[in-house]
Coordinates of N, CA and C in Angstrom, one line a residue:
M1 N 14.5 32.2 -56.2 CA 15.0 33.6 -56.5 C 15.3 34.3 -55.2
R2 N 16.5 35.0 -55.2 CA 16.9 35.7 -54.0 C 16.3 37.1 -54.0
P3 N 16.2 37.7 -52.8 CA 15.7 39.0 -52.8 C 16.6 40.0 -53.4
S4 N 16.1 41.2 -53.8 CA 16.9 42.2 -54.4 C 18.0 42.7 -53.5
F5 N 17.8 42.7 -52.3 CA 18.8 43.2 -51.3 C 19.1 42.1 -50.3
P6 N 20.1 41.2 -50.6 CA 20.4 40.0 -49.8 C 20.8 40.4 -48.4
I7 N 20.4 39.6 -47.4 CA 20.8 39.9 -46.1 C 22.2 39.6 -45.8
P8 N 22.9 40.4 -44.9 CA 24.3 40.2 -44.6 C 24.5 38.9 -43.9
A9 N 25.8 38.5 -43.8 CA 26.1 37.2 -43.2 C 25.6 37.1 -41.8
V10 N 25.7 38.3 -41.0 CA 25.3 38.3 -39.6 C 23.8 38.0 -39.6
S11 N 23.0 38.6 -40.5 CA 21.6 38.3 -40.5 C 21.3 36.9 -40.9
L12 N 22.1 36.4 -41.9 CA 21.9 35.1 -42.4 C 22.1 34.1 -41.2
L13 N 23.1 34.3 -40.4 CA 23.3 33.4 -39.3 C 22.2 33.5 -38.2
A14 N 21.8 34.8 -38.0 CA 20.7 35.0 -37.0 C 19.4 34.3 -37.5
A15 N 19.1 34.4 -38.8 CA 17.9 33.8 -39.3 C 18.0 32.3 -39.2
L16 N 19.2 31.7 -39.5 CA 19.3 30.3 -39.4 C 19.1 29.9 -37.9
S17 N 19.7 30.6 -37.0 CA 19.6 30.2 -35.6 C 18.2 30.3 -35.1
M18 N 17.5 31.4 -35.5 CA 16.1 31.6 -35.0 C 15.2 30.5 -35.6
S19 N 15.3 30.2 -36.9 CA 14.4 29.2 -37.6 C 14.7 27.9 -37.0
F20 N 16.0 27.6 -36.7 CA 16.3 26.2 -36.2 C 15.8 26.1 -34.8
L21 N 15.9 27.1 -34.0 CA 15.4 27.1 -32.6 C 13.9 26.9 -32.6
L22 N 13.2 27.6 -33.5 CA 11.8 27.5 -33.6 C 11.4 26.1 -34.0
A23 N 12.2 25.5 -35.0 CA 11.9 24.1 -35.4 C 12.1 23.2 -34.2
G24 N 13.1 23.5 -33.4 CA 13.4 22.6 -32.3 C 12.3 22.6 -31.3
C25 N 11.7 23.8 -31.1 CA 10.6 24.0 -30.2 C 9.4 23.2 -30.7
L26 N 9.2 23.1 -32.0 CA 8.1 22.3 -32.5 C 8.4 20.8 -32.7
G27 N 9.6 20.4 -32.3 CA 10.0 19.0 -32.4 C 10.3 18.6 -33.8
G28 N 10.7 19.6 -34.6 CA 11.0 19.3 -36.0 C 12.0 18.2 -36.3
L29 N 13.0 18.1 -35.4 CA 14.0 17.0 -35.6 C 13.9 15.8 -34.7
G30 N 12.9 15.9 -33.8 CA 12.6 14.8 -33.0 C 13.6 14.6 -31.8
F31 N 14.4 15.6 -31.5 CA 15.4 15.6 -30.4 C 14.8 16.2 -29.2
G32 N 15.4 15.8 -28.0 CA 15.0 16.4 -26.8 C 15.4 17.9 -26.6
G33 N 14.8 18.6 -25.7 CA 15.2 20.0 -25.5 C 16.5 20.2 -24.8
G34 N 16.9 21.4 -24.6 CA 18.1 21.8 -24.0 C 19.3 21.7 -24.9
A35 N 20.0 22.8 -25.1 CA 21.1 22.8 -26.0 C 22.0 24.0 -25.8
E36 N 23.2 23.9 -26.1 CA 24.1 25.0 -26.2 C 24.4 25.3 -27.6
E37 N 24.5 26.6 -28.0 CA 24.7 26.9 -29.4 C 26.1 27.4 -29.6
T38 N 26.7 26.9 -30.7 CA 28.0 27.5 -31.1 C 27.8 28.2 -32.4
V39 N 28.3 29.4 -32.6 CA 28.1 30.2 -33.8 C 29.5 30.7 -34.3
P40 N 30.4 29.8 -34.7 CA 31.7 30.2 -35.2 C 31.5 30.6 -36.7
V41 N 32.5 31.4 -37.2 CA 32.5 31.7 -38.6 C 33.8 31.3 -39.2
E42 N 33.7 30.6 -40.3 CA 34.9 30.1 -41.0 C 35.9 31.2 -41.2
P43 N 37.2 30.9 -41.0 CA 38.2 31.9 -41.3 C 38.1 32.4 -42.8
G44 N 38.3 33.7 -43.0 CA 38.2 34.2 -44.4 C 36.8 34.7 -44.7
T45 N 35.9 34.6 -43.7 CA 34.6 35.2 -43.9 C 34.3 36.4 -43.1
A46 N 35.3 37.3 -43.1 CA 35.2 38.5 -42.3 C 33.9 39.3 -42.6
Q47 N 33.2 39.7 -41.6 CA 32.0 40.3 -41.8 C 32.1 41.8 -41.8
K48 N 31.4 42.5 -42.6 CA 31.4 43.9 -42.7 C 30.7 44.5 -41.5
G49 N 31.3 45.6 -41.0 CA 30.7 46.4 -39.9 C 29.3 47.0 -40.4
S50 N 28.5 47.4 -39.4 CA 27.2 47.8 -39.8 C 27.2 49.1 -40.6
N51 N 28.3 49.9 -40.6 CA 28.4 51.1 -41.4 C 29.2 50.9 -42.7
E52 N 29.7 49.6 -43.0 CA 30.4 49.4 -44.2 C 29.5 48.7 -45.2
I53 N 29.7 49.0 -46.5 CA 28.8 48.4 -47.5 C 29.7 47.5 -48.3
D54 N 29.2 46.3 -48.5 CA 29.9 45.3 -49.3 C 29.4 45.4 -50.8
L55 N 30.2 46.1 -51.6 CA 29.8 46.4 -53.0 C 29.5 45.1 -53.8
R56 N 30.0 44.0 -53.4 CA 29.7 42.8 -54.1 C 28.2 42.5 -54.3
R57 N 27.5 42.9 -53.3 CA 26.0 42.6 -53.4 C 25.3 43.4 -54.4
Y58 N 26.0 44.4 -55.0 CA 25.3 45.2 -56.1 C 25.9 44.9 -57.5
L59 N 26.8 43.9 -57.6 CA 27.5 43.6 -58.8 C 26.8 42.3 -59.4
G60 N 26.9 42.2 -60.7 CA 26.5 40.9 -61.3 C 25.0 40.7 -61.3
P61 N 24.5 39.6 -61.8 CA 23.1 39.3 -62.0 C 22.5 39.0 -60.6
S62 N 21.1 38.9 -60.6 CA 20.4 38.5 -59.4 C 20.3 37.0 -59.2
Y63 N 20.9 36.3 -60.1 CA 20.9 34.8 -60.0 C 21.6 34.3 -58.8
C64 N 21.0 33.3 -58.0 CA 21.6 32.7 -56.9 C 21.2 31.2 -57.0
P65 N 22.1 30.3 -57.1 CA 21.8 28.9 -57.3 C 21.0 28.3 -56.2
D66 N 20.2 27.2 -56.5 CA 19.5 26.5 -55.5 C 20.4 25.8 -54.5
L67 N 20.0 25.7 -53.3 CA 20.8 25.0 -52.2 C 20.0 23.8 -51.8
R68 N 20.6 22.6 -51.8 CA 19.9 21.4 -51.5 C 20.8 20.5 -50.5
I69 N 20.1 19.8 -49.6 CA 20.8 18.8 -48.8 C 20.8 17.5 -49.7
K70 N 22.1 17.0 -49.9 CA 22.2 15.9 -50.8 C 21.5 14.7 -50.2
A71 N 20.8 13.9 -51.0 CA 20.0 12.8 -50.5 C 20.9 11.8 -49.7
D72 N 20.3 11.4 -48.6 CA 20.9 10.4 -47.6 C 22.1 10.9 -46.9
T73 N 22.3 12.3 -46.8 CA 23.4 12.8 -46.1 C 23.0 13.8 -45.0
Q74 N 21.7 13.8 -44.6 CA 21.2 14.7 -43.6 C 21.5 14.2 -42.2
T75 N 21.7 13.0 -42.0 CA 22.0 12.4 -40.7 C 23.3 11.7 -40.7
L76 N 24.0 11.8 -39.6 CA 25.3 11.1 -39.4 C 25.3 10.4 -38.0
R77 N 25.6 9.1 -38.0 CA 25.5 8.4 -36.7 C 26.9 7.7 -36.4
R78 N 27.3 7.7 -35.2 CA 28.5 7.0 -34.8 C 28.1 6.0 -33.7
Y79 N 28.6 4.8 -33.9 CA 28.3 3.7 -33.0 C 29.5 3.3 -32.1
K80 N 29.2 2.5 -31.1 CA 30.3 2.0 -30.2 C 31.2 1.2 -31.1
R81 N 32.5 1.4 -31.0 CA 33.5 0.7 -31.8 C 33.4 -0.8 -31.7
G82 N 33.4 -1.5 -32.8 CA 33.3 -2.9 -32.8 C 32.0 -3.5 -32.5
A83 N 31.0 -2.7 -32.3 CA 29.7 -3.2 -32.0 C 28.7 -3.1 -33.2
E84 N 27.6 -3.8 -33.1 CA 26.6 -3.8 -34.2 C 26.0 -2.4 -34.3
E85 N 25.7 -2.0 -35.5 CA 25.1 -0.6 -35.7 C 23.6 -0.7 -35.4
S86 N 23.3 -0.6 -34.1 CA 21.9 -0.6 -33.6 C 21.7 0.6 -32.7
D87 N 20.4 0.8 -32.4 CA 20.0 2.0 -31.6 C 20.7 1.8 -30.2
E88 N 20.8 0.6 -29.7 CA 21.4 0.4 -28.4 C 22.9 0.8 -28.3
N89 N 23.6 0.7 -29.5 CA 25.0 1.0 -29.5 C 25.3 2.3 -30.1
L90 N 24.3 3.2 -30.2 CA 24.6 4.5 -30.7 C 25.3 5.4 -29.7
V91 N 26.4 6.0 -30.2 CA 27.2 7.0 -29.3 C 26.6 8.4 -29.5
W92 N 26.5 8.8 -30.7 CA 25.8 10.1 -31.0 C 25.3 10.2 -32.4
Q93 N 24.4 11.1 -32.6 CA 23.7 11.3 -33.9 C 23.7 12.8 -34.2
G94 N 24.2 13.1 -35.4 CA 24.1 14.5 -35.9 C 23.1 14.6 -37.0
S95 N 22.3 15.7 -37.0 CA 21.3 16.0 -38.1 C 21.4 17.4 -38.6
L96 N 21.3 17.6 -39.9 CA 21.2 18.9 -40.5 C 19.8 19.4 -40.4
G97 N 19.6 20.7 -40.1 CA 18.3 21.3 -40.1 C 18.1 22.3 -41.2
E98 N 18.2 23.5 -40.8 CA 18.0 24.6 -41.8 C 19.3 24.9 -42.6
T99 N 19.0 25.4 -43.8 CA 20.1 25.9 -44.7 C 19.7 27.2 -45.3
A100 N 20.7 28.0 -45.7 CA 20.4 29.3 -46.3 C 21.6 29.6 -47.2
R101 N 21.4 30.5 -48.2 CA 22.6 31.0 -49.0 C 22.4 32.4 -49.4
E102 N 23.5 33.0 -49.7 CA 23.6 34.4 -50.2 C 24.6 34.5 -51.3
C103 N 24.4 35.2 -52.3 CA 25.3 35.3 -53.5 C 25.8 36.7 -53.7
L104 N 27.2 36.7 -53.8 CA 27.9 38.0 -54.0 C 28.8 37.8 -55.3
Y105 N 28.7 38.8 -56.1 CA 29.5 38.8 -57.4 C 30.7 39.9 -57.3
D106 N 31.8 39.5 -57.8 CA 32.9 40.5 -57.8 C 32.9 41.1 -59.2
A107 N 33.9 42.1 -59.4 CA 33.9 42.8 -60.7 C 34.2 41.9 -61.9
S108 N 34.8 40.8 -61.7 CA 35.1 39.9 -62.8 C 34.0 38.9 -63.0
G109 N 32.9 39.0 -62.2 CA 31.8 38.1 -62.4 C 31.9 36.8 -61.6
N110 N 33.0 36.6 -60.9 CA 33.1 35.4 -60.0 C 32.0 35.5 -58.9
L111 N 31.5 34.3 -58.6 CA 30.4 34.2 -57.6 C 30.9 33.7 -56.3
T112 N 30.7 34.4 -55.2 CA 31.0 34.0 -53.9 C 29.7 33.6 -53.2
L113 N 29.7 32.4 -52.7 CA 28.5 31.8 -52.0 C 28.7 31.8 -50.5
R114 N 27.8 32.5 -49.8 CA 27.8 32.4 -48.4 C 26.7 31.3 -48.0
I115 N 27.2 30.2 -47.4 CA 26.3 29.1 -47.2 C 26.2 28.9 -45.7
G116 N 25.0 28.9 -45.2 CA 24.7 28.7 -43.8 C 24.0 27.4 -43.6
V117 N 24.5 26.7 -42.5 CA 23.9 25.4 -42.2 C 23.7 25.4 -40.6
S118 N 22.7 24.7 -40.2 CA 22.5 24.6 -38.8 C 22.0 23.1 -38.5
G119 N 22.2 22.7 -37.3 CA 21.8 21.3 -37.0 C 21.8 21.0 -35.5
R120 N 21.8 19.7 -35.2 CA 21.7 19.3 -33.8 C 22.5 18.0 -33.7
V121 N 23.2 17.9 -32.5 CA 23.8 16.6 -32.2 C 23.2 16.1 -30.9
L122 N 22.9 14.8 -30.9 CA 22.3 14.2 -29.7 C 23.1 13.0 -29.3
A123 N 23.3 12.9 -28.0 CA 24.1 11.7 -27.4 C 23.1 10.5 -27.4
G124 N 23.7 9.3 -27.8 CA 22.9 8.1 -27.7 C 23.1 7.3 -26.5
P125 N 22.6 6.1 -26.3 CA 22.7 5.3 -25.1 C 24.2 5.0 -24.7
Q126 N 25.1 5.0 -25.7 CA 26.5 4.7 -25.4 C 27.3 6.0 -25.3
G127 N 26.7 7.1 -25.4 CA 27.4 8.4 -25.4 C 27.2 9.2 -24.1
G128 N 27.6 10.4 -24.2 CA 27.5 11.3 -23.0 C 28.1 12.7 -23.4
Q129 N 28.5 13.4 -22.4 CA 29.1 14.7 -22.7 C 30.5 14.5 -23.5
A130 N 30.6 15.2 -24.6 CA 31.8 15.0 -25.4 C 31.8 16.1 -26.4
T131 N 33.0 16.3 -27.1 CA 33.1 17.2 -28.2 C 33.3 16.3 -29.5
V132 N 32.5 16.5 -30.5 CA 32.5 15.7 -31.7 C 32.8 16.6 -32.9
D133 N 33.4 16.1 -33.9 CA 33.7 16.8 -35.1 C 32.8 16.3 -36.2
L134 N 32.0 17.2 -36.8 CA 31.1 16.8 -37.9 C 31.7 17.2 -39.2
P135 N 31.8 16.2 -40.1 CA 32.3 16.5 -41.5 C 31.2 16.9 -42.4
I136 N 31.2 18.2 -42.8 CA 30.2 18.7 -43.8 C 30.8 18.9 -45.1
R137 N 30.3 18.4 -46.1 CA 30.8 18.5 -47.5 C 29.9 19.6 -48.2
I138 N 30.5 20.5 -48.9 CA 29.9 21.5 -49.7 C 30.3 21.3 -51.1
V139 N 29.4 21.1 -52.0 CA 29.7 20.8 -53.4 C 28.9 21.7 -54.3
V140 N 29.5 22.4 -55.3 CA 28.8 23.2 -56.2 C 29.0 22.6 -57.6
V141 N 27.9 22.3 -58.3 CA 28.0 21.7 -59.6 C 27.4 22.5 -60.7
K142 N 27.9 22.4 -61.9 CA 27.2 22.9 -63.1 C 26.4 21.7 -63.6
H143 N 25.1 21.9 -63.6 CA 24.2 20.7 -63.9 C 24.6 19.9 -65.1
D144 N 24.8 18.6 -64.8 CA 25.1 17.6 -65.8 C 26.4 17.8 -66.5
E145 N 27.3 18.7 -66.0 CA 28.5 19.0 -66.7 C 29.8 18.8 -65.8
A146 N 29.9 19.5 -64.7 CA 31.1 19.5 -64.0 C 30.9 19.8 -62.5
V147 N 31.8 19.4 -61.7 CA 31.9 19.8 -60.3 C 32.8 21.0 -60.2
L148 N 32.3 22.1 -59.8 CA 33.0 23.4 -59.7 C 33.9 23.5 -58.5
T149 N 33.4 23.0 -57.4 CA 34.2 22.9 -56.1 C 33.6 21.9 -55.2
S150 N 34.4 21.2 -54.4 CA 34.0 20.3 -53.4 C 34.9 20.5 -52.2
E151 N 34.3 21.0 -51.1 CA 35.1 21.3 -49.9 C 34.6 20.6 -48.7
L152 N 35.5 20.0 -47.9 CA 35.1 19.4 -46.7 C 35.4 20.4 -45.5
K153 N 34.4 20.6 -44.7 CA 34.4 21.5 -43.6 C 34.2 20.7 -42.3
K154 N 34.9 21.0 -41.2 CA 34.7 20.4 -40.0 C 34.0 21.3 -39.0
V155 N 33.0 20.8 -38.3 CA 32.3 21.6 -37.3 C 32.5 20.9 -36.0
S156 N 33.1 21.6 -35.0 CA 33.3 21.0 -33.7 C 32.1 21.4 -32.8
V157 N 31.5 20.4 -32.3 CA 30.3 20.6 -31.4 C 30.5 20.0 -30.1
T158 N 30.2 20.7 -29.0 CA 30.3 20.1 -27.7 C 28.9 19.7 -27.2
I159 N 28.8 18.4 -26.8 CA 27.6 17.9 -26.2 C 27.7 18.1 -24.7
G160 N 26.8 18.9 -24.2 CA 26.9 19.3 -22.8 C 26.0 18.4 -21.9
P161 N 25.7 18.9 -20.7 CA 25.0 18.0 -19.7 C 23.6 17.7 -20.2
E162 N 23.0 18.5 -21.1 CA 21.7 18.2 -21.6 C 21.7 17.0 -22.6
L163 N 22.9 16.6 -23.0 CA 23.2 15.5 -23.9 C 22.6 15.9 -25.3
S164 N 22.5 17.2 -25.6 CA 22.0 17.6 -26.9 C 22.6 19.0 -27.1
S165 N 23.0 19.3 -28.4 CA 23.5 20.6 -28.7 C 23.2 21.0 -30.1
V166 N 22.9 22.3 -30.4 CA 22.7 22.7 -31.7 C 23.9 23.5 -32.2
F167 N 24.0 23.6 -33.5 CA 25.2 24.4 -34.1 C 24.7 25.2 -35.3
S168 N 25.4 26.3 -35.6 CA 25.1 27.1 -36.8 C 26.5 27.5 -37.3
Q169 N 26.6 27.5 -38.6 CA 27.9 27.8 -39.2 C 27.6 28.4 -40.6
V170 N 28.5 29.4 -40.9 CA 28.5 30.1 -42.2 C 29.8 29.9 -42.9
Y171 N 29.8 29.4 -44.2 CA 31.0 29.2 -45.0 C 30.9 30.1 -46.2
E172 N 32.1 30.4 -46.8 CA 32.2 31.0 -48.1 C 32.9 30.1 -49.1
V173 N 32.4 30.0 -50.3 CA 33.1 29.3 -51.4 C 32.9 30.2 -52.6
T174 N 33.9 30.2 -53.4 CA 33.9 31.1 -54.7 C 34.0 30.2 -55.9
V175 N 33.2 30.4 -56.9 CA 33.1 29.7 -58.1 C 33.1 30.7 -59.3
P176 N 33.5 30.2 -60.5 CA 33.5 31.1 -61.7 C 32.1 31.6 -62.0
S177 N 32.0 32.6 -62.8 CA 30.8 33.2 -63.2 C 29.8 32.2 -63.8
P178 N 28.6 32.2 -63.5 CA 27.6 31.2 -64.1 C 27.2 31.6 -65.5
G179 N 27.6 32.8 -65.9 CA 27.3 33.2 -67.3 C 25.8 33.3 -67.5
N180 N 25.3 32.9 -68.6 CA 23.9 33.0 -68.9 C 23.1 31.7 -68.7
D181 N 23.9 30.7 -68.3 CA 23.2 29.3 -68.2 C 22.4 29.2 -66.9
R182 N 22.9 29.8 -65.8 CA 22.2 29.8 -64.6 C 21.7 28.3 -64.2
D183 N 22.7 27.4 -64.3 CA 22.4 26.0 -64.0 C 23.3 25.4 -62.9
Y184 N 23.7 26.2 -61.9 CA 24.5 25.8 -60.8 C 23.6 25.2 -59.8
I185 N 24.1 24.2 -59.0 CA 23.4 23.7 -57.8 C 24.3 23.5 -56.7
I186 N 23.9 23.9 -55.5 CA 24.8 23.8 -54.3 C 24.2 22.6 -53.5
Y187 N 25.1 21.7 -53.1 CA 24.7 20.6 -52.3 C 25.5 20.7 -51.0
V188 N 24.8 20.4 -49.9 CA 25.5 20.2 -48.6 C 25.1 18.9 -48.0
G189 N 25.9 18.4 -47.1 CA 25.5 17.1 -46.4 C 26.7 16.6 -45.6
F190 N 26.4 15.7 -44.7 CA 27.5 15.0 -44.0 C 28.3 14.1 -44.9
D191 N 29.6 14.0 -44.7 CA 30.5 13.2 -45.6 C 30.9 11.9 -44.8
E192 N 30.2 10.9 -45.1 CA 30.4 9.6 -44.4 C 31.8 9.0 -44.7
D193 N 32.4 9.4 -45.8 CA 33.7 8.8 -46.2 C 34.9 9.5 -45.6
S194 N 34.6 10.7 -44.9 CA 35.8 11.4 -44.3 C 36.3 10.6 -43.1
K195 N 37.5 10.9 -42.7 CA 38.1 10.1 -41.6 C 37.3 10.3 -40.3
R196 N 37.0 9.2 -39.7 CA 36.2 9.2 -38.5 C 37.0 9.5 -37.2

């Protein structure tokens, strides 16, 4: 259940970044320290100024669908081309960490989902400083009935001298009104089938 007054996208991103950094300090993802953070915002997700009120947060029901990382899509690995997929041939590994969501309704009842994801990329034995593109798939489904939207997003992450980098990103997707069923589910995860 979401709070009565959902946090704005800026706070959503800050919360993601802080929780991810704390998790990193505790070794939550098992990666080494040292990272540079990128905090881009997807085009079309213009943020309201501190003195502006987004009326969408006061429209519609308080319902906000569950957000889940799809099974077996939390980690993405790239290996040296033509080599066996082993630890020794690993070029880089990306992992998803924290996720968050915020729900906004318009006057017609349509639901806009602000979905935040954060994670980390680590260079492997065959890798080094580089910029990598991570394919993140966002899917919203009506339970046991239909896929409402499936969108592929690309996150560009630069692996610096520390050979490890974290990222945070916020996306917006809009789906039809959930009505009274309240049976939507949001899935996020790396898309292995996208072009490498």
